[in-house]
mmCIF file of C-alpha atoms and ligand atoms in Angstrom:
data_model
loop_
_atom_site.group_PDB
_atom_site.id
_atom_site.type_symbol
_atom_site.label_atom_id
_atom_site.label_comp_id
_atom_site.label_asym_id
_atom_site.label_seq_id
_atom_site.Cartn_x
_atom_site.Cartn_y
_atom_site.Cartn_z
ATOM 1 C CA UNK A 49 22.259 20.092 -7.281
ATOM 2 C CA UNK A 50 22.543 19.682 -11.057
ATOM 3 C CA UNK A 51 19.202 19.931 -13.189
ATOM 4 C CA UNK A 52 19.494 16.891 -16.034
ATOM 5 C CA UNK A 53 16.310 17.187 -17.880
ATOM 6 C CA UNK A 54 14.009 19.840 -17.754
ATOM 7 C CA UNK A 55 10.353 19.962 -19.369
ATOM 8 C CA UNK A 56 8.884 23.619 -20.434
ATOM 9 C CA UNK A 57 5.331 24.030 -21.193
ATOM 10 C CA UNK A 58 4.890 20.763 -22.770
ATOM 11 C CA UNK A 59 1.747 20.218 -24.361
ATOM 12 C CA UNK A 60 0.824 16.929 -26.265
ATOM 13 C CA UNK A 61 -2.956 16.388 -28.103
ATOM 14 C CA UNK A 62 -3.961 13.511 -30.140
ATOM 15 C CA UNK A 63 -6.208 14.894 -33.042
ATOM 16 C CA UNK A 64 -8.428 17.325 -30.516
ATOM 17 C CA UNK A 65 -7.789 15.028 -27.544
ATOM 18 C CA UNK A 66 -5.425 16.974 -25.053
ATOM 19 C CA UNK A 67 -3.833 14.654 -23.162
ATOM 20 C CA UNK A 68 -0.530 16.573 -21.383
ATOM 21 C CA UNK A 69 -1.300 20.515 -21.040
ATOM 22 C CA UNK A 70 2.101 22.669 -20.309
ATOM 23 C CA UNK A 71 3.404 20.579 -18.394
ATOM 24 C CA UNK A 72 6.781 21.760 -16.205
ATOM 25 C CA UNK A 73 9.189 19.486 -14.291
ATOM 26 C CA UNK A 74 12.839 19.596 -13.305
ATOM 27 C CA UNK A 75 14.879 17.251 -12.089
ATOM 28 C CA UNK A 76 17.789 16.753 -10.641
ATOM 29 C CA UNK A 77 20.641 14.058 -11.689
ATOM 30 C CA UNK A 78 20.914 11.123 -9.361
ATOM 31 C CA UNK A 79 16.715 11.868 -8.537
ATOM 32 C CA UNK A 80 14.128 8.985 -8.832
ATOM 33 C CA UNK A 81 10.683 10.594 -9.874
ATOM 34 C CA UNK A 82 7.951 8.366 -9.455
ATOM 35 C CA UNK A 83 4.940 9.054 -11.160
ATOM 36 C CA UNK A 84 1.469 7.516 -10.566
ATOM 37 C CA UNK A 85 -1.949 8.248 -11.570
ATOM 38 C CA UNK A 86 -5.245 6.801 -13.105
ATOM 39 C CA UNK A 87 -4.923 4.534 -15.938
ATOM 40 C CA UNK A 88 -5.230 6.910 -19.396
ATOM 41 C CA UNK A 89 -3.863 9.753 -17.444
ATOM 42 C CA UNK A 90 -0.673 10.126 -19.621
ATOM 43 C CA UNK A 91 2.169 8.580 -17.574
ATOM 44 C CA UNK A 92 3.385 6.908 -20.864
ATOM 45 C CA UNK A 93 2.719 9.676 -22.797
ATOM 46 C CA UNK A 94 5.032 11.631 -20.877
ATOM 47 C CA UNK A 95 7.549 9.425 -21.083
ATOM 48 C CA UNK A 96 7.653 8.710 -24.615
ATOM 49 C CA UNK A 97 7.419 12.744 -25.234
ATOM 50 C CA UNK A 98 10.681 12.608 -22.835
ATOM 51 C CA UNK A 99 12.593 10.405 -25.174
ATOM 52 C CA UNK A 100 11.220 11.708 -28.315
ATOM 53 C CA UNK A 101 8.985 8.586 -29.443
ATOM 54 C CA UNK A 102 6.410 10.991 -29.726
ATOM 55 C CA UNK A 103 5.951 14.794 -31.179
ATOM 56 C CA UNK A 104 5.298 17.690 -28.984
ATOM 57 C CA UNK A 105 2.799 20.278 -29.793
ATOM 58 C CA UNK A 106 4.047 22.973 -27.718
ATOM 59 C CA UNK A 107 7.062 23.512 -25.378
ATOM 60 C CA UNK A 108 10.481 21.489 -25.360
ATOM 61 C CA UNK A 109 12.611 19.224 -23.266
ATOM 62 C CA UNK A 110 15.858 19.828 -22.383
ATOM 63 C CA UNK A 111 18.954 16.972 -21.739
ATOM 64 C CA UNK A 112 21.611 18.692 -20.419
ATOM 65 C CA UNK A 113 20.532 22.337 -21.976
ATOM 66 C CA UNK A 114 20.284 20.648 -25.311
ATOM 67 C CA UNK A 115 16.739 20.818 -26.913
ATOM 68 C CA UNK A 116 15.242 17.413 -27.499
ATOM 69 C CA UNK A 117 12.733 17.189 -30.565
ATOM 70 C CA UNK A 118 12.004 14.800 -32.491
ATOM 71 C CA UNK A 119 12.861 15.901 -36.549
ATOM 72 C CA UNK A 120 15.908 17.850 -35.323
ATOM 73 C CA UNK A 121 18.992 15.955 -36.852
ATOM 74 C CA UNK A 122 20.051 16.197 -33.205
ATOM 75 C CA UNK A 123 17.125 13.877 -31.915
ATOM 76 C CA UNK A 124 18.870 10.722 -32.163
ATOM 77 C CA UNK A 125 21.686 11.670 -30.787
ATOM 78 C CA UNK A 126 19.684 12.642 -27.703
ATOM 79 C CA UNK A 127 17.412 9.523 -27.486
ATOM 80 C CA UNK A 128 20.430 7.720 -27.243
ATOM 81 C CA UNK A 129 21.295 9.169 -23.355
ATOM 82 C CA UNK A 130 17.734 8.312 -22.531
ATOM 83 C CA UNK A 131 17.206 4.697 -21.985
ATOM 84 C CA UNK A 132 13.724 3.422 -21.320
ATOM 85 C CA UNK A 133 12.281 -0.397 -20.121
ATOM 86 C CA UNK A 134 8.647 -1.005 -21.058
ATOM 87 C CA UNK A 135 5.906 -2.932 -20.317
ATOM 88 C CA UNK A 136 6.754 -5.946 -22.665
ATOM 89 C CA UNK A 137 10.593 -6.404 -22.765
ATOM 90 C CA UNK A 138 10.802 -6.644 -26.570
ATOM 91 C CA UNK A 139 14.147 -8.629 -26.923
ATOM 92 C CA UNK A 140 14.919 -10.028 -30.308
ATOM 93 C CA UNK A 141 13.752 -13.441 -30.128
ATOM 94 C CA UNK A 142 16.313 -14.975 -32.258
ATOM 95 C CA UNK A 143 19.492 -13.455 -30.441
ATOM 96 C CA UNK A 144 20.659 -14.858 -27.266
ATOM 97 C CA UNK A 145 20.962 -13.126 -24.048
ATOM 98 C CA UNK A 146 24.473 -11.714 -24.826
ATOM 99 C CA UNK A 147 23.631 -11.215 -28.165
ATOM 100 C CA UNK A 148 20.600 -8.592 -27.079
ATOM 101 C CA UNK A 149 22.310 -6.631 -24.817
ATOM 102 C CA UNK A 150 25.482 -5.669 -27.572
ATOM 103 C CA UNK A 151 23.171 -5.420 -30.301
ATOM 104 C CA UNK A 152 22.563 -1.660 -30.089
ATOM 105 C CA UNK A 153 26.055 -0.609 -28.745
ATOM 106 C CA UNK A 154 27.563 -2.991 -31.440
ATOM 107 C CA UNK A 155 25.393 -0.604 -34.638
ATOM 108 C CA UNK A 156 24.783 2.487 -32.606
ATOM 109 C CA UNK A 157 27.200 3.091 -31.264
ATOM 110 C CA UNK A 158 30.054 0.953 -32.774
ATOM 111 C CA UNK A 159 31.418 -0.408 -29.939
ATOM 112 C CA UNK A 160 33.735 -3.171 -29.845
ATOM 113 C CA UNK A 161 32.599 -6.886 -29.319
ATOM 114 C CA UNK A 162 34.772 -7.827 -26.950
ATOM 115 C CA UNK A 163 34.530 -4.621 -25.170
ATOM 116 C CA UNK A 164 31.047 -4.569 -24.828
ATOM 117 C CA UNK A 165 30.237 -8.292 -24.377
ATOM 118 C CA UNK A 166 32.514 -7.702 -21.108
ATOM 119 C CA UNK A 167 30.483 -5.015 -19.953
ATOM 120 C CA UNK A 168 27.538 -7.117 -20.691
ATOM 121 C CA UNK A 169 28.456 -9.756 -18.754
ATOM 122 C CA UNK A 170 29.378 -7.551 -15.768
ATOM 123 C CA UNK A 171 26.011 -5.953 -16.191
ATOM 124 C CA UNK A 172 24.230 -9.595 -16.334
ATOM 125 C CA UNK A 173 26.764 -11.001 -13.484
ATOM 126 C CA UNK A 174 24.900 -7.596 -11.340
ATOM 127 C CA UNK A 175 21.166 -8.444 -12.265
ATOM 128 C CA UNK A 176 21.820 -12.330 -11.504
ATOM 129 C CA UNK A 177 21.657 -13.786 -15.133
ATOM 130 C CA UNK A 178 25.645 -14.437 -16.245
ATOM 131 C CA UNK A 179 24.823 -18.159 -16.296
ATOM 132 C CA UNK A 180 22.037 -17.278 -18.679
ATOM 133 C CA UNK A 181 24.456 -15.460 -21.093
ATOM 134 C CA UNK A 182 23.422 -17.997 -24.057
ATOM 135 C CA UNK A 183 19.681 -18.750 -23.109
ATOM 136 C CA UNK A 184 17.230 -17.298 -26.092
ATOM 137 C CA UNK A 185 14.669 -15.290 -24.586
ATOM 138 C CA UNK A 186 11.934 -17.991 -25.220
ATOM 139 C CA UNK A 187 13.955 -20.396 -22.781
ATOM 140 C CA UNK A 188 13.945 -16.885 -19.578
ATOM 141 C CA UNK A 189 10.993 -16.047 -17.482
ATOM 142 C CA UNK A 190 9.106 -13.063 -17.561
ATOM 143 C CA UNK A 191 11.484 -11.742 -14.834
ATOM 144 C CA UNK A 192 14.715 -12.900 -16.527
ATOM 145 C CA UNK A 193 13.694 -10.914 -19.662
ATOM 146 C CA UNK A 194 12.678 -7.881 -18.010
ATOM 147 C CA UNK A 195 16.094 -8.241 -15.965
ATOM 148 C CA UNK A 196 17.847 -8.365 -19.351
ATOM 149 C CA UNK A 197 16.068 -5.670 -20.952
ATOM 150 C CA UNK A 198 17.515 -3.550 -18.328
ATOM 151 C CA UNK A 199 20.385 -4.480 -18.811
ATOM 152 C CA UNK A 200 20.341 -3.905 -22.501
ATOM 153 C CA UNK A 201 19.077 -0.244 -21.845
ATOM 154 C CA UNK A 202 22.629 -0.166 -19.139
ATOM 155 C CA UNK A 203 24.488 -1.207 -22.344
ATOM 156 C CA UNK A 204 23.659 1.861 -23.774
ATOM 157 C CA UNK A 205 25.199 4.459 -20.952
ATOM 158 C CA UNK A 206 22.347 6.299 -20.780
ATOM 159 C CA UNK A 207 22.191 9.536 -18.565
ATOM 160 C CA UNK A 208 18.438 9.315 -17.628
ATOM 161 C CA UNK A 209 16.228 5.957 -17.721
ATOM 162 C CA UNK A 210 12.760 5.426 -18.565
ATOM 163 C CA UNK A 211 10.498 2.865 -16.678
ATOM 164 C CA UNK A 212 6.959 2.189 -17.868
ATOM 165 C CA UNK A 213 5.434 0.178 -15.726
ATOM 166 C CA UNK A 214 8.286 -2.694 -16.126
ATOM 167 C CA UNK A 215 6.316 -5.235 -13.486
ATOM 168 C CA UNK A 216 3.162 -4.868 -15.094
ATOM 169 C CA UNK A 217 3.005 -8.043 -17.120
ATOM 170 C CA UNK A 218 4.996 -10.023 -14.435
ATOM 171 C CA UNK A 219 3.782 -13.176 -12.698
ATOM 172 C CA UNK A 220 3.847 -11.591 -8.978
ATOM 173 C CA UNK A 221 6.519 -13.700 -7.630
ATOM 174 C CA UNK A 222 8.312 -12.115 -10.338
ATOM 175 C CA UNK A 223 7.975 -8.715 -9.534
ATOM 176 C CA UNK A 224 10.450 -8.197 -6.440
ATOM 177 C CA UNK A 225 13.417 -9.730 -8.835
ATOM 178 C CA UNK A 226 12.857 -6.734 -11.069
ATOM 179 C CA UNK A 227 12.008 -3.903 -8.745
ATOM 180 C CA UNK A 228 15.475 -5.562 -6.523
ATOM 181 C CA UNK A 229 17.055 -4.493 -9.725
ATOM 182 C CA UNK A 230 15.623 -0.932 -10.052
ATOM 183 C CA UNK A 231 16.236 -0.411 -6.240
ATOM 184 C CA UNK A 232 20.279 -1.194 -6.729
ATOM 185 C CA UNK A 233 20.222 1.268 -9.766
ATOM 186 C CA UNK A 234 18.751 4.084 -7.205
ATOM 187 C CA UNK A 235 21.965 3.345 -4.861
ATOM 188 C CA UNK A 236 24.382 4.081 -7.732
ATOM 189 C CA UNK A 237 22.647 7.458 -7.963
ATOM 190 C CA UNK A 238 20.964 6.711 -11.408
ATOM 191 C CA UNK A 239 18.373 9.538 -12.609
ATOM 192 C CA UNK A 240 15.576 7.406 -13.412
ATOM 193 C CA UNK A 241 11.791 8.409 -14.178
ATOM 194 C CA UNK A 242 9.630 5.442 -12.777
ATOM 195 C CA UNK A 243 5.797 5.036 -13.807
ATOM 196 C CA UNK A 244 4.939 2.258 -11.733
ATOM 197 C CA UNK A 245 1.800 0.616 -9.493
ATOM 198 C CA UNK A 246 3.747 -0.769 -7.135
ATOM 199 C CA UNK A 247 2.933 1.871 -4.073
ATOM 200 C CA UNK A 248 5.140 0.406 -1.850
ATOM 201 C CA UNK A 249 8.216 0.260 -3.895
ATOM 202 C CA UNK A 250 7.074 3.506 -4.989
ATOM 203 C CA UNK A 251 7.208 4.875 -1.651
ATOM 204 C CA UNK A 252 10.335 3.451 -0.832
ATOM 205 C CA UNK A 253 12.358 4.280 -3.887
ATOM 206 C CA UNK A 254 10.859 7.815 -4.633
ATOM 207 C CA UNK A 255 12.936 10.888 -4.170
ATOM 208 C CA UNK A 256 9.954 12.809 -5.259
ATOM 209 C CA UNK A 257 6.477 11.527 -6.554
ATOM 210 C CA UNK A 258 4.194 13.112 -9.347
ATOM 211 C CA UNK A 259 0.762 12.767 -9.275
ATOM 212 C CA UNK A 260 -1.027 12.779 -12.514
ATOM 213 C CA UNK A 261 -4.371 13.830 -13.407
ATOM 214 C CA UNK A 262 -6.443 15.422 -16.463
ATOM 215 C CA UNK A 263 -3.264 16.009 -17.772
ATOM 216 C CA UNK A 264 -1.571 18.042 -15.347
ATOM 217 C CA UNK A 265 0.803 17.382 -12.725
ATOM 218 C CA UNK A 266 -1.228 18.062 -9.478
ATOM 219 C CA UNK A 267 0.852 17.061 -6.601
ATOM 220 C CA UNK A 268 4.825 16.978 -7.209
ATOM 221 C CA UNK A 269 6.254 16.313 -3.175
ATOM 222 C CA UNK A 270 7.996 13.432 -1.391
ATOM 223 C CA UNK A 271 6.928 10.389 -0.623
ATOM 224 C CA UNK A 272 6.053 10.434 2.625
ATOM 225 C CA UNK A 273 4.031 13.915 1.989
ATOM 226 C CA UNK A 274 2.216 12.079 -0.883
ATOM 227 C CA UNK A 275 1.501 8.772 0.808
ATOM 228 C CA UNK A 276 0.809 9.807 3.981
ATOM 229 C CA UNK A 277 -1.623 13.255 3.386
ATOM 230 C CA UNK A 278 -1.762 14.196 -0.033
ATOM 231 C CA UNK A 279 -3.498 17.747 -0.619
ATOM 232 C CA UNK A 280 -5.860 16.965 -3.373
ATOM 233 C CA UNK A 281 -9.000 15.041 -3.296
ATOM 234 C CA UNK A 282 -8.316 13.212 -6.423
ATOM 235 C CA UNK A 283 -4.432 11.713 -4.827
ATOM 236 C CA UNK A 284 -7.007 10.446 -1.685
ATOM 237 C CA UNK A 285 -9.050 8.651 -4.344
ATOM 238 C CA UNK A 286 -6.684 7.088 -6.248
ATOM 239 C CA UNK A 287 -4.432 6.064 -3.356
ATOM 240 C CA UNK A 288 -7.695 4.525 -1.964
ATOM 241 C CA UNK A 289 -7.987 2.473 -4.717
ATOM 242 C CA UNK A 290 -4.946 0.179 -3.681
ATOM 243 C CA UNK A 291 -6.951 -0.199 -0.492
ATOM 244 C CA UNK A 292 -9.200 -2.410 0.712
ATOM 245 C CA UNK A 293 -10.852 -2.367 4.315
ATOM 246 C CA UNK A 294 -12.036 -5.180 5.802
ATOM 247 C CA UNK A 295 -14.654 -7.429 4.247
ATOM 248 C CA UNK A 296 -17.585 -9.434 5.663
ATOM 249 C CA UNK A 297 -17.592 -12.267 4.520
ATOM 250 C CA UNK A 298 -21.071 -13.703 6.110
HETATM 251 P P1 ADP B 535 -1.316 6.060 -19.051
HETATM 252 O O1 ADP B 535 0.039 5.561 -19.420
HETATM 253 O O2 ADP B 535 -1.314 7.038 -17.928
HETATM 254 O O3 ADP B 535 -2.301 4.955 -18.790
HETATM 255 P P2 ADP B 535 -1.343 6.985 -21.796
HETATM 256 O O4 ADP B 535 -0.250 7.967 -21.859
HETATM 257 O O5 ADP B 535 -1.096 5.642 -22.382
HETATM 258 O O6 ADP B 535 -1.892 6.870 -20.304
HETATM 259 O O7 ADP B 535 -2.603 7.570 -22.555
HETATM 260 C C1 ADP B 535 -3.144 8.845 -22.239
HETATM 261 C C2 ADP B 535 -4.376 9.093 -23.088
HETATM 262 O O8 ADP B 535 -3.999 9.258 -24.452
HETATM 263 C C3 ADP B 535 -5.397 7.985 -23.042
HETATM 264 O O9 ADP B 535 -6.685 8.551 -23.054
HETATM 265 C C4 ADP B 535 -5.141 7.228 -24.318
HETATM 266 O O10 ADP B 535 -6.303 6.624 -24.776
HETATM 267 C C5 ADP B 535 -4.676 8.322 -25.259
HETATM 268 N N1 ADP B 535 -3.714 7.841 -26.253
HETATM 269 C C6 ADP B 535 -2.540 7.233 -25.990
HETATM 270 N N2 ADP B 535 -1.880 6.948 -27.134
HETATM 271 C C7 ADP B 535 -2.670 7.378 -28.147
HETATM 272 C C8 ADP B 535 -2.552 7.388 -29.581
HETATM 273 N N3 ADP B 535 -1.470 6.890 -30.179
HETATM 274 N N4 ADP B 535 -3.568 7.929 -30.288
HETATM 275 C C9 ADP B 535 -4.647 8.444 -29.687
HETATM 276 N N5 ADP B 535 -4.821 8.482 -28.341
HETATM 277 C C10 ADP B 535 -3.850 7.957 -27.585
HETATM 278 MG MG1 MG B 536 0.825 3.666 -19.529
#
């Protein structure tokens, strides 16, 4: 199968602080990597190295064979195939629904208005928010922006997407409308890169799962492998900590 995005030796330190050490992953277009591990670990980190938000101290990634680093006049270029959802949708508060979603393909990319307000309301139509084409973001839920901030990332026809914990912030009966979303992008084959807590989407969406830990990748296997008997000591931990057995309550 075709390799989309490859990482070679990737190292990342802040000041002395090493927090990714040559780290080196393939994967495959139309793949969903999950990665998990402790909080501080560098799951972000790796992501925003992946899309260039943040400089790389030694090694490269690679988009399609073409080197991705950040101060090359190519950079932007690059970013611009790698979509990625955060945390904290940040839409612009004072645009509308439609309005966020052609924003960037409008001045990035110079699309057309009417071209790309009719892919955005296809897009919006899919995620179950075409009625909310002219709410402000102040009038959505938490789960309504984060479905629109998908969306806008969609907009931007981007050959590998980013998520970063996107249910993190959510109300819980929020979370399945989101992760429903992220699930229908996996059956139309998207390459995505998911950092999540959610173990049993996790499970169920993974093609492959990365376990992260002192800033190395230290199990890299399928889902079932890593759920079910993980080699390492440290996986066992950390998957115990979603666990509880039962407690006495007396
Ligand atoms: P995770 O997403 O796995 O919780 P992060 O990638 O956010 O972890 O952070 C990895 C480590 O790098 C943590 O120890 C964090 O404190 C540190 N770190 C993250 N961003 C910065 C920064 N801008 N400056 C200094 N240290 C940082
Ligand atoms: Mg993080």
């Amino acid at each position: 199968m075709e390799e989309i995005l490859k990482i070679e030796h990737l190292s990342k330190k802040y000041d002395d602080f090493t927090v990714l050490e040559d780290i080196n992953l393939t994967v495959k277009k139309g793949d969903v990597t999950v990665i998990v591990g402790p909080s501080g670990c560098g799951k972000s980190t790796l992501l925003r190295c992946i899309n260039g938000l943040e400089e790389i101290n030694e090694g490269r990634v690679l988009l399609d064979g073409e080197v991705i680093n950040p101060g090359d006049r190519n950079a932007t270029k690059s970013r611009e195939k790698i979509g990625m959802v955060f945390q904290s949708y940040d839409l612009f508060p004072h645009l509308n629904v439609l309005e966020n979603a052609i924003l960037a393909p409008m001045k990035v990319q110079k699309r057309d208005k009417a071209e790309a307000s009719e892919e955005a309301l296809a897009l919006l139509e899919r995620v179950g928010l075409a009625a909310r084409r002219d709410n402000y973001p102040r009038q959505l839920s938490g789960g309504q922006k984060q479905r629109v901030a998908i969306v806008r990332a969609l907009m931007m026809h981007p050959e590998v997407l980013l998520f970063d914990e996107v249910t993190a912030a959510l109300d819980p009966e929020m979370v399945r409308e989101v992760l429903d979303v992220v699930l229908d992008l996996a059956r139309q084959k998207r390459t995505m890169l998911i950092v999540t807590h959610e173990m049993s989407f996790a499970r169920a969406i993974a093609d492959r799962v990365l376990f992260l830990d002192g800033g190395n990748i230290i199990e890299d296997c399928p889902p079932d492998e890593f759920f079910v008997s993980p080699r390492t000591d440290r996986a066992r931990k950390f998957l115990r900590t979603f666990e509880y057995e039962s407690v006495d309550k007396a």
